[in-house]
XYZ file of C-alpha atoms in Angstrom:
717
model
C 361.172 43.529 -15.525
C 363.745 45.381 -13.442
C 362.516 48.111 -14.581
C 358.523 47.330 -13.345
C 360.452 46.211 -9.768
C 362.129 49.762 -9.481
C 359.196 51.681 -10.433
C 357.147 49.513 -7.951
C 360.283 50.202 -5.538
C 359.684 53.631 -5.875
C 355.619 53.699 -5.746
C 355.730 51.803 -2.392
C 357.980 54.317 -0.923
C 356.222 57.281 -1.756
C 352.904 55.847 -0.399
C 354.100 54.974 2.684
C 355.813 57.892 3.132
C 352.573 60.048 2.138
C 350.458 57.707 4.569
C 352.566 58.249 7.229
C 352.475 61.805 6.766
C 348.751 61.642 7.000
C 348.688 59.418 9.802
C 351.077 61.608 12.070
C 348.874 64.753 11.345
C 347.046 66.851 13.378
C 344.283 65.396 12.012
C 344.666 62.064 13.639
C 346.280 63.646 16.840
C 343.453 62.460 19.214
C 344.030 59.035 18.131
C 347.774 59.070 19.739
C 346.230 59.772 23.318
C 343.942 57.233 22.837
C 346.564 54.682 21.862
C 348.145 55.335 25.500
C 344.825 54.625 26.882
C 344.106 50.954 25.324
C 347.903 50.366 25.671
C 347.188 51.203 29.679
C 344.490 48.752 29.153
C 346.130 45.912 27.075
C 349.199 45.886 29.593
C 346.832 45.307 32.685
C 345.155 42.761 30.725
C 348.314 40.769 30.020
C 350.180 41.239 32.802
C 348.308 42.456 36.022
C 349.505 44.858 38.609
C 353.244 44.863 38.323
C 353.485 46.288 42.042
C 352.401 45.382 45.201
C 350.252 48.066 47.028
C 352.432 48.203 50.004
C 355.106 48.968 48.155
C 353.606 52.345 46.750
C 356.007 55.541 48.201
C 352.132 57.364 48.192
C 348.990 56.522 50.277
C 345.728 58.257 50.356
C 343.768 59.639 53.160
C 340.499 59.878 51.423
C 337.418 61.967 52.477
C 334.529 59.577 51.254
C 331.471 58.344 51.266
C 332.429 56.346 55.036
C 333.196 60.225 56.253
C 330.128 61.558 55.116
C 328.060 58.646 57.222
C 330.394 58.538 60.496
C 330.236 61.011 63.468
C 331.313 63.536 64.129
C 331.018 64.157 60.231
C 327.555 63.117 59.236
C 325.261 65.640 59.164
C 327.815 68.553 59.249
C 329.037 71.207 56.818
C 332.787 69.911 55.468
C 333.859 73.875 57.190
C 333.380 72.290 60.568
C 335.753 69.511 59.626
C 339.366 71.155 60.258
C 339.382 69.968 64.172
C 339.264 66.508 63.185
C 341.691 67.099 59.658
C 344.026 68.525 62.000
C 344.404 65.892 64.718
C 344.621 63.294 61.683
C 347.324 65.409 59.982
C 349.450 65.359 63.414
C 348.667 61.930 63.674
C 350.227 61.423 60.312
C 353.071 63.504 60.846
C 353.839 62.376 64.409
C 354.025 58.763 62.560
C 356.478 59.479 60.332
C 355.641 60.795 57.360
C 357.735 62.347 54.915
C 355.500 64.805 53.879
C 351.601 65.803 53.397
C 349.933 67.102 50.720
C 346.319 68.302 50.157
C 344.878 67.397 47.592
C 341.392 69.571 48.477
C 341.138 73.668 48.844
C 339.705 74.944 52.291
C 339.040 78.637 50.805
C 336.489 79.579 53.639
C 336.750 78.836 57.446
C 334.013 79.106 59.754
C 335.143 81.617 61.680
C 334.528 84.012 59.116
C 330.673 83.254 58.273
C 328.587 86.201 58.001
C 325.545 83.889 58.624
C 323.561 85.534 61.241
C 323.647 83.998 64.607
C 320.917 85.605 67.396
C 322.599 88.775 68.104
C 325.570 88.146 66.638
C 327.563 86.306 63.211
C 328.113 82.759 63.179
C 331.951 83.240 63.013
C 331.253 85.228 66.159
C 330.408 82.529 68.476
C 333.158 80.144 67.419
C 336.052 82.624 66.782
C 339.223 79.798 67.635
C 337.113 77.016 65.727
C 340.201 76.143 63.652
C 343.086 76.798 66.184
C 343.751 73.395 66.668
C 343.820 73.020 62.751
C 346.082 75.971 62.397
C 348.590 74.629 65.002
C 348.797 71.055 63.236
C 349.239 73.465 59.470
C 352.185 75.702 61.349
C 353.763 72.795 63.141
C 353.993 70.144 60.079
C 355.495 73.403 57.661
C 357.940 74.355 59.980
C 359.170 70.517 59.688
C 358.500 71.106 55.797
C 356.151 68.414 55.534
C 352.891 69.909 54.645
C 351.765 71.729 51.407
C 348.604 72.810 50.394
C 346.996 72.841 47.190
C 344.937 75.570 44.970
C 343.697 75.677 41.930
C 345.662 78.398 39.179
C 343.287 80.718 36.687
C 340.204 79.215 37.922
C 337.100 81.566 36.470
C 340.596 84.361 36.121
C 340.950 84.214 39.911
C 343.249 81.196 41.811
C 341.077 79.111 44.603
C 343.643 79.471 47.121
C 343.221 78.351 50.696
C 341.674 80.529 53.542
C 343.852 83.027 54.773
C 344.763 81.661 58.692
C 345.817 78.516 56.593
C 348.129 80.534 54.489
C 349.550 82.448 57.296
C 349.727 79.284 58.929
C 352.098 77.515 56.270
C 354.098 80.272 55.754
C 351.841 81.818 52.904
C 353.399 80.632 48.723
C 356.532 78.251 49.979
C 353.925 75.725 51.309
C 351.044 76.024 48.865
C 351.388 74.287 45.188
C 348.868 74.180 42.065
C 346.617 71.039 41.534
C 345.752 71.931 37.984
C 345.947 69.000 35.587
C 346.754 68.959 32.013
C 343.551 67.918 29.741
C 344.118 67.083 26.251
C 341.724 68.314 23.101
C 339.199 65.129 24.228
C 338.851 66.057 27.804
C 340.972 63.364 28.845
C 344.092 63.908 31.247
C 347.063 62.018 30.331
C 349.566 64.103 31.807
C 350.717 66.345 34.734
C 351.963 69.918 34.337
C 355.537 70.155 36.211
C 355.930 73.792 37.058
C 353.552 77.054 36.878
C 354.357 81.180 37.096
C 352.678 82.287 40.200
C 353.305 86.071 40.375
C 356.004 85.655 37.844
C 357.676 83.216 39.844
C 358.257 79.521 38.360
C 357.226 77.173 41.108
C 356.527 73.108 40.777
C 353.238 71.576 40.643
C 351.917 69.562 43.659
C 353.555 66.184 42.702
C 356.746 67.704 41.807
C 357.034 69.414 45.154
C 355.457 66.393 47.236
C 358.241 64.275 45.025
C 361.010 66.466 45.412
C 360.977 66.854 49.701
C 360.146 63.188 49.489
C 363.954 63.112 47.787
C 365.387 65.960 49.495
C 366.050 67.193 45.921
C 364.951 70.455 44.222
C 364.136 70.333 40.787
C 366.657 71.645 38.209
C 365.843 72.131 34.453
C 368.449 71.948 31.922
C 369.526 73.653 29.297
C 367.523 71.414 27.215
C 364.529 71.948 29.007
C 364.356 68.783 30.573
C 363.848 68.824 34.297
C 365.796 66.838 36.332
C 364.615 65.692 39.870
C 367.284 63.594 42.463
C 368.960 62.434 39.074
C 366.225 61.094 36.950
C 365.361 63.465 33.425
C 361.532 63.546 33.550
C 360.774 62.630 30.024
C 358.832 65.427 27.850
C 356.625 65.337 24.749
C 354.556 68.012 25.578
C 356.582 70.776 26.758
C 356.821 71.347 30.802
C 354.433 68.686 31.256
C 355.215 64.652 32.065
C 353.118 61.981 30.665
C 351.346 59.885 33.363
C 352.313 55.703 33.535
C 349.041 54.731 35.251
C 348.882 50.989 36.239
C 345.446 50.362 35.691
C 342.959 47.777 36.853
C 342.473 47.840 40.259
C 343.987 50.459 42.667
C 347.821 50.213 43.466
C 347.553 53.388 46.245
C 346.674 52.344 49.574
C 343.929 53.991 50.470
C 342.317 55.143 54.217
C 339.510 56.492 55.239
C 339.374 59.984 57.095
C 336.742 58.714 59.367
C 338.366 55.701 59.913
C 342.180 57.641 61.020
C 340.299 60.015 63.140
C 339.231 57.063 65.104
C 342.356 55.479 65.435
C 343.950 59.632 66.581
C 341.471 59.409 69.214
C 342.453 55.899 70.507
C 345.266 56.660 69.904
C 347.079 54.198 68.208
C 350.411 55.748 67.141
C 351.778 52.514 66.670
C 349.131 51.579 63.664
C 350.329 55.299 62.082
C 354.084 54.518 62.334
C 353.095 50.883 60.367
C 351.047 52.917 57.901
C 352.739 56.129 57.407
C 356.312 56.275 58.469
C 358.377 57.008 54.848
C 354.858 57.712 53.380
C 353.940 60.735 50.746
C 350.301 60.959 52.095
C 347.714 62.722 50.097
C 344.392 64.070 51.549
C 341.516 64.079 48.890
C 338.406 63.261 47.887
C 337.136 59.767 46.937
C 333.699 60.498 46.127
C 331.091 59.537 43.586
C 330.609 62.263 42.107
C 333.260 65.284 43.274
C 336.478 66.137 41.761
C 336.599 63.065 39.465
C 339.082 62.660 36.154
C 338.754 60.800 33.375
C 342.030 59.648 32.547
C 344.395 56.932 30.506
C 343.384 54.748 33.234
C 339.528 54.841 31.362
C 339.314 51.327 30.111
C 341.302 49.668 33.218
C 339.388 51.158 36.164
C 338.050 49.490 39.620
C 335.933 50.147 42.290
C 337.860 52.585 44.504
C 337.922 52.959 48.389
C 339.322 52.472 51.787
C 340.565 49.320 51.022
C 344.216 49.425 53.176
C 344.220 47.653 56.859
C 341.456 49.170 59.172
C 342.563 50.720 62.810
C 339.608 51.607 64.485
C 336.403 51.179 62.381
C 334.688 48.183 61.275
C 334.949 48.468 56.997
C 331.705 49.408 55.965
C 330.516 48.411 51.856
C 331.462 51.059 49.819
C 328.772 53.222 47.919
C 330.847 53.014 44.698
C 331.839 49.756 44.579
C 331.630 49.299 40.788
C 334.343 50.529 37.984
C 333.727 53.464 36.164
C 335.934 55.186 33.007
C 336.917 58.175 35.741
C 338.875 58.027 38.699
C 339.439 60.500 41.792
C 341.517 63.557 41.410
C 343.765 62.585 44.013
C 344.525 59.158 42.589
C 345.933 61.664 39.646
C 347.966 63.557 41.898
C 349.322 60.027 43.465
C 350.290 58.522 40.220
C 352.378 61.413 39.137
C 354.384 61.400 42.472
C 354.605 57.841 41.808
C 355.943 57.819 38.619
C 358.505 60.084 39.923
C 359.565 58.359 43.036
C 359.742 55.307 40.659
C 361.504 57.113 37.594
C 358.647 55.309 35.026
C 356.970 58.125 33.369
C 355.874 57.590 29.933
C 358.404 58.295 27.417
C 356.840 59.383 23.940
C 358.528 59.131 20.484
C 357.376 61.964 19.742
C 356.276 63.123 15.968
C 359.578 62.602 14.792
C 359.626 58.934 16.145
C 356.249 58.217 15.523
C 356.582 59.087 11.529
C 359.368 57.151 11.397
C 357.810 53.965 12.631
C 354.136 54.502 10.768
C 356.781 54.924 7.499
C 358.606 51.608 8.098
C 355.297 49.798 8.848
C 353.777 51.390 5.910
C 356.444 50.349 3.778
C 355.781 46.762 4.661
C 352.392 46.690 4.330
C 352.860 48.065 0.848
C 355.468 45.644 -0.390
C 353.131 43.135 0.804
C 350.503 44.474 -0.798
C 352.495 44.624 -3.854
C 353.618 41.415 -3.585
C 350.563 39.088 -2.311
C 346.729 38.984 -3.291
C 344.690 41.905 -1.747
C 343.052 39.256 0.790
C 346.437 37.854 1.385
C 347.668 41.246 1.961
C 345.028 42.511 4.440
C 346.037 38.771 6.406
C 349.440 40.335 6.494
C 348.273 43.703 7.890
C 346.129 41.878 10.127
C 349.160 40.099 11.401
C 352.006 42.746 11.608
C 349.063 44.676 13.492
C 348.771 42.370 15.951
C 352.645 41.547 16.270
C 353.191 45.526 16.634
C 350.365 45.990 19.320
C 351.867 43.629 21.176
C 355.018 45.022 21.338
C 353.650 48.308 21.827
C 352.035 46.752 25.194
C 355.372 44.789 26.476
C 357.255 48.368 25.779
C 354.680 49.650 28.245
C 355.888 47.559 30.825
C 358.933 49.375 30.769
C 357.594 52.901 30.559
C 357.932 53.383 26.726
C 354.936 54.642 25.048
C 355.587 52.966 21.299
C 353.407 55.128 18.981
C 350.300 52.646 18.160
C 347.551 54.598 15.962
C 350.251 56.055 13.705
C 351.678 52.761 12.364
C 347.904 51.084 12.019
C 346.572 54.055 10.578
C 349.613 54.185 7.827
C 349.414 50.925 7.229
C 345.825 50.850 6.565
C 346.151 54.105 4.239
C 349.249 51.786 2.176
C 347.296 48.848 2.110
C 344.482 50.486 0.450
C 346.307 52.761 -1.511
C 348.816 49.805 -2.858
C 345.912 47.280 -3.957
C 344.365 50.579 -6.050
C 347.501 51.032 -6.987
C 348.028 47.662 -8.344
C 344.293 47.785 -9.488
C 344.931 50.748 -11.602
C 348.315 50.330 -12.803
C 350.605 47.548 -11.691
C 348.311 44.727 -12.635
C 347.385 46.220 -16.228
C 349.901 43.748 -17.911
C 348.916 41.093 -15.531
C 345.312 41.388 -16.183
C 346.271 41.777 -20.218
C 347.959 37.935 -20.135
C 345.565 36.954 -18.053
C 342.799 37.556 -20.841
C 345.219 36.766 -23.475
C 345.847 33.269 -22.241
C 342.948 32.373 -20.484
C 341.094 30.753 -23.713
C 344.392 28.403 -24.354
C 346.708 27.709 -20.737
C 345.400 26.191 -18.118
C 344.407 28.628 -14.715
C 347.091 26.701 -13.028
C 350.078 27.518 -15.853
C 348.376 31.378 -15.648
C 348.834 31.765 -12.047
C 352.045 30.401 -12.158
C 353.360 33.186 -14.783
C 351.626 35.657 -12.816
C 353.564 35.121 -9.838
C 356.789 34.352 -11.485
C 356.934 38.318 -12.772
C 358.269 36.638 -16.193
C 356.058 37.266 -18.785
C 356.895 36.447 -22.507
C 358.220 38.285 -25.028
C 354.979 38.737 -26.961
C 355.858 38.873 -30.598
C 358.265 35.451 -29.810
C 361.269 34.341 -28.356
C 363.420 31.148 -28.444
C 362.818 28.788 -25.219
C 364.215 25.427 -24.209
C 361.118 23.279 -24.642
C 359.441 19.584 -25.026
C 356.844 19.340 -27.677
C 354.400 16.914 -27.086
C 352.482 15.653 -30.524
C 349.486 12.876 -30.136
C 347.064 11.713 -32.786
C 344.600 8.902 -32.066
C 345.332 5.896 -34.473
C 342.920 5.295 -36.881
C 340.793 7.658 -36.595
C 339.185 7.829 -40.368
C 338.703 4.286 -40.235
C 336.408 4.063 -37.313
C 335.007 7.427 -37.309
C 333.021 6.717 -40.616
C 331.345 4.550 -38.944
C 329.791 6.823 -36.423
C 326.838 9.570 -36.520
C 328.470 12.854 -36.039
C 326.729 13.779 -32.938
C 328.382 10.646 -31.759
C 332.022 11.431 -32.938
C 331.640 14.943 -31.632
C 331.244 13.513 -28.157
C 333.658 11.105 -28.291
C 336.304 13.036 -29.152
C 335.409 15.986 -26.640
C 335.436 13.417 -23.882
C 339.207 12.419 -25.288
C 340.672 15.546 -25.658
C 339.349 17.056 -22.481
C 340.941 14.014 -20.521
C 344.454 14.346 -22.030
C 344.335 18.039 -21.793
C 343.751 17.799 -18.365
C 346.513 15.725 -17.921
C 348.529 17.772 -19.645
C 347.581 20.585 -17.845
C 348.282 19.452 -14.892
C 351.711 18.439 -15.457
C 352.468 22.133 -16.542
C 352.153 22.211 -20.422
C 349.834 23.815 -22.443
C 348.131 22.764 -25.559
C 348.888 24.897 -28.010
C 346.271 23.445 -30.808
C 344.004 20.680 -31.910
C 344.413 19.359 -35.346
C 341.416 17.322 -35.837
C 341.882 14.542 -33.494
C 345.830 15.247 -33.074
C 347.068 17.140 -30.221
C 350.267 19.601 -29.889
C 351.470 20.432 -26.512
C 354.533 22.653 -24.645
C 356.094 22.074 -22.186
C 358.436 24.890 -20.611
C 356.651 27.625 -22.440
C 354.932 30.418 -21.618
C 356.627 29.348 -17.902
C 359.912 28.699 -16.942
C 360.305 24.874 -16.394
C 363.698 23.809 -16.117
C 361.752 19.828 -15.744
C 359.971 20.247 -18.583
C 361.693 17.205 -20.317
C 360.258 15.315 -17.469
C 356.866 16.820 -16.975
C 356.117 16.024 -20.784
C 356.987 12.250 -19.931
C 355.091 11.675 -17.161
C 352.153 13.334 -19.293
C 352.721 11.210 -21.622
C 352.498 7.726 -19.753
C 349.531 9.622 -17.612
C 347.961 9.754 -21.240
C 348.174 6.539 -21.934
C 346.268 5.007 -19.194
C 344.027 7.296 -19.067
C 343.176 6.456 -22.679
C 343.060 2.773 -21.278
C 340.721 3.581 -18.624
C 338.113 5.280 -21.294
C 338.658 2.511 -23.450
C 337.236 0.835 -20.813
C 334.677 2.466 -19.106
C 333.750 5.506 -21.373
C 330.403 5.478 -22.387
C 331.255 7.846 -25.034
C 333.398 5.675 -26.839
C 330.428 3.502 -27.588
C 332.423 0.349 -27.649
C 335.376 1.961 -29.621
C 339.228 0.970 -28.581
C 341.192 4.160 -28.958
C 344.729 3.863 -29.482
C 347.022 7.099 -29.045
C 350.409 7.687 -30.733
C 352.916 9.874 -28.450
C 356.010 11.717 -30.345
C 358.138 13.866 -27.557
C 361.161 16.082 -28.798
C 363.445 18.534 -26.911
C 365.324 21.589 -27.988
C 364.959 24.861 -28.614
C 362.082 26.840 -30.740
C 360.251 29.672 -31.402
C 357.067 30.521 -28.632
C 355.630 33.669 -28.795
C 352.034 35.625 -30.245
C 352.550 34.870 -33.986
C 350.146 36.256 -36.571
C 348.473 39.274 -37.783
C 347.889 42.437 -35.558
C 344.173 41.349 -35.680
C 344.060 37.514 -35.199
C 346.782 35.773 -33.282
C 348.217 32.699 -31.471
C 350.666 31.914 -28.558
C 352.586 28.966 -30.658
C 355.591 27.225 -30.853
C 357.260 26.811 -34.237
C 360.418 24.837 -35.441
C 362.352 21.551 -35.898
C 361.631 20.701 -32.628
C 358.003 20.616 -32.848
C 358.246 19.093 -36.698
C 360.633 16.104 -35.179
C 358.022 15.708 -31.877
C 355.098 15.189 -35.377
C 357.498 12.617 -37.456
C 358.142 10.536 -33.980
C 354.832 10.076 -33.301
C 354.147 9.008 -36.734
C 357.028 6.626 -36.046
C 355.264 4.255 -33.228
C 353.162 3.421 -36.334
C 356.287 1.718 -37.489
C 357.490 0.362 -34.536
C 353.780 -0.530 -32.963
C 354.600 1.469 -29.793
C 352.202 4.150 -28.000
C 354.985 6.492 -27.051
C 358.370 7.383 -28.601
C 360.593 9.882 -27.281
C 364.134 11.818 -29.048
C 367.601 11.182 -26.997
C 367.496 15.021 -26.877
C 364.598 14.179 -24.615
C 365.720 11.227 -22.815
C 369.542 13.149 -22.026
C 367.141 15.833 -19.969
C 364.358 13.533 -17.916
C 366.789 10.001 -18.490
C 367.180 9.036 -14.685
C 363.556 9.632 -13.677
C 361.822 6.732 -15.869
C 363.005 3.394 -17.292
C 363.682 3.440 -20.606
C 364.372 0.800 -23.471
C 366.084 2.094 -26.881
C 364.349 1.326 -29.975
C 366.721 1.793 -32.519
C 367.975 4.854 -34.720
C 365.620 6.482 -37.370
C 366.479 9.231 -40.438
C 362.637 10.797 -40.347
C 361.385 12.390 -44.002
C 362.983 16.310 -44.298
C 366.127 15.256 -42.261
C 369.231 13.511 -42.906
C 370.582 13.262 -39.778
C 369.719 9.862 -37.728
C 367.558 9.998 -34.539
C 367.883 7.539 -32.035
C 364.622 6.841 -30.646
C 363.325 5.648 -27.157
C 360.328 3.902 -25.714
C 359.321 5.102 -22.047
C 358.592 1.722 -20.137
C 357.318 3.657 -16.260
C 358.605 6.049 -14.155
C 361.715 4.701 -12.461
C 361.601 2.003 -10.467
C 358.083 1.431 -11.323
C 358.892 -1.188 -14.287
C 357.555 -4.803 -13.742
C 360.089 -7.805 -14.397
C 358.043 -7.891 -17.723
C 359.632 -5.142 -18.609
C 362.983 -5.265 -17.003
C 363.192 -8.570 -18.853
C 362.140 -7.975 -22.347
C 364.302 -4.482 -22.123
C 367.561 -6.160 -21.396
C 366.639 -8.994 -24.347
C 365.835 -6.273 -26.887
C 369.050 -4.484 -25.751
C 371.100 -7.501 -26.410
C 369.739 -8.040 -29.925
C 369.676 -4.439 -30.768
C 372.942 -4.969 -30.023
C 373.759 -7.765 -32.666
C 372.026 -5.878 -34.996
C 374.418 -3.361 -35.027
C 377.490 -5.484 -34.784
C 375.939 -6.977 -38.447
C 375.418 -10.599 -36.405
C 372.080 -10.900 -37.849
C 371.661 -14.842 -36.971
C 372.369 -13.689 -33.598
C 369.825 -11.035 -33.534
C 367.700 -13.173 -35.041
C 367.746 -15.644 -32.183
C 367.385 -12.886 -29.409
C 364.218 -10.753 -31.383
C 362.584 -14.093 -31.743
C 362.852 -14.878 -28.167
C 360.389 -11.983 -27.605
C 358.872 -11.031 -30.441
C 355.317 -12.959 -29.703
C 354.917 -10.620 -26.732
C 356.993 -7.356 -28.244
C 355.879 -6.451 -31.956
C 359.524 -3.846 -32.125
C 360.986 -6.933 -31.385
C 358.795 -9.186 -34.356
C 359.566 -6.258 -36.755
C 363.366 -6.656 -36.169
C 362.860 -10.416 -36.171
C 361.897 -10.333 -39.658
C 364.496 -7.425 -40.516
C 367.222 -10.137 -39.376
C 365.522 -12.947 -40.848
C 366.287 -11.813 -44.125
C 369.634 -10.139 -43.635
C 370.997 -13.491 -41.913
C 370.117 -15.071 -45.097
C 371.370 -12.261 -47.592
C 373.713 -9.920 -45.923
C 373.343 -6.205 -47.200
C 376.346 -4.616 -48.752
C 379.339 -2.841 -46.896
C 377.635 0.426 -47.196
C 374.693 -0.631 -44.677
C 373.953 1.193 -41.578
C 371.396 0.080 -38.664
C 369.541 3.024 -39.836
C 365.582 2.800 -40.698
C 364.427 5.116 -42.826
C 360.949 6.602 -42.693
C 359.100 7.762 -45.350
């Protein structure tokens, strides 16, 4: 058995490691990203929005649908909006914003327009149109408070702000890339930390904005980890940070450009100081169709729009007031900046961490699948999967992205592989045993045998058992008076009832010998209480037969009486026979003596007799009376025999009184006080057959005492 346990342990480890390696392989790589998406949604469903939007370091100025519908923006191309944007930029900077980043690129200017306009081009007619915008950019850049966006490597050439804007902000020092990192499945889950521009490494837009807000430059470490203001930015994919989206309702205050333009025209400087003082401001589009990204927030989005406090214009119904799987790109950069300021970018465990957790998870499932039936093992897998998902969701609240797909896939693979292994190899022996025992063991005993992992030694072994031998009294006399069919029906009814009771108490029927039943308790399954179970079964058989005598139609009015002998001790049990035909049986003196004790009931006119060995094992559980000492055929050694009256505490007053009187009479008998014994046996002989038997002997010996070599032992032939 130890060899089997070791073999199963090795197999479980091999299955767990193999399943984990498969689950962590590139074939399932996309599922790792989906895990982050699912956990982001679960966290939002379970915990909601964890931060007050008012505490967000970042706010968004949205070029939204309202802007497109509101004069002076309505009906004009966006290249003509620069004056108004410049006015809002100035108001925001004057209001105390730490830095303003443009998440939108204006690659052209109306001043450079080549569109014919009379004898000149349109650009010549609007020369100086961008002056206010460029002045606002220049003033903000001198204070280090503006960063323009550009797109790197777009159709082989970067999309840059128009030349006048680049000049106004001092060229490259105040221009940063807006590119995001997209996974193979097209989902944005990470943000680049830096880019190579003209051979120089420069921060990405979010890193630049956070750096200026914190007053600390990003510092690459020798291990490749970038630190910002003492925060080591966690990296799973080189040069990227994993975004930690809140999910659900937007946690970033958003203001409509149209409302802020009207607010600046009032002017209302207090509004800008109250809402933009100390903030990082991102200006970008929040539109229904333009610059939308599908991110790890895709399962937990909400309608977007300018829901922050208004300044000058009445709130308008949002045109895109519905949740979708995408969000505006400006919120991706805003989330990245917030993660850097709050120091809560997601920490992923990487390949090694995911593999380790997957191995542990798969090992637990493989162990469960080896120990439990398939249905129970499947339920264990589902329960463990739910627990792990809950733990991963909770961990995400602490910015820890525990691997989800790897352990769940590894566990599922381990479950299937282990069940297949059990079916093909590990349970082969059990199936053989189940088939071998099915015809002569109760299903309950077979299941216990399988669960114990201790099958008997095939061929025979010594076991401590209790043998039960039962026979129908007077079978020959009444069977002659019954038709064969009636007799078969009667015996089937009787044997079925008795067998059910024996098996219900943990015994198994060794054989039927005509009307006799040979049963064994304590084999093939270990049962330390085999003696008590055998006695309890015997009492139940006696009670059940009394019911059958009264009510069973198959008995045809016959009153059956059974005699039962019980004995405990060592016996040889096992598959005994030839290589072509064998039976699982018990052999030895223990079984033979049980047969002799069954026959001794005829002498004492009792129903159940147990040996002293059985009584010593089951004594406290029952009320007994000693019948006397006998010597049976084939044995010289005397045997003390006992009658079980009832389970302890359940005997009647009459049984107690009779047992006490019988014990006193038996003591006189053994002391050769035959007259005293006769007197005491006579008091209960009328209702107690064993007392009537001893009364006859005691009366005889009182008149004619036996010789000095007499012993109080009855020899049965």
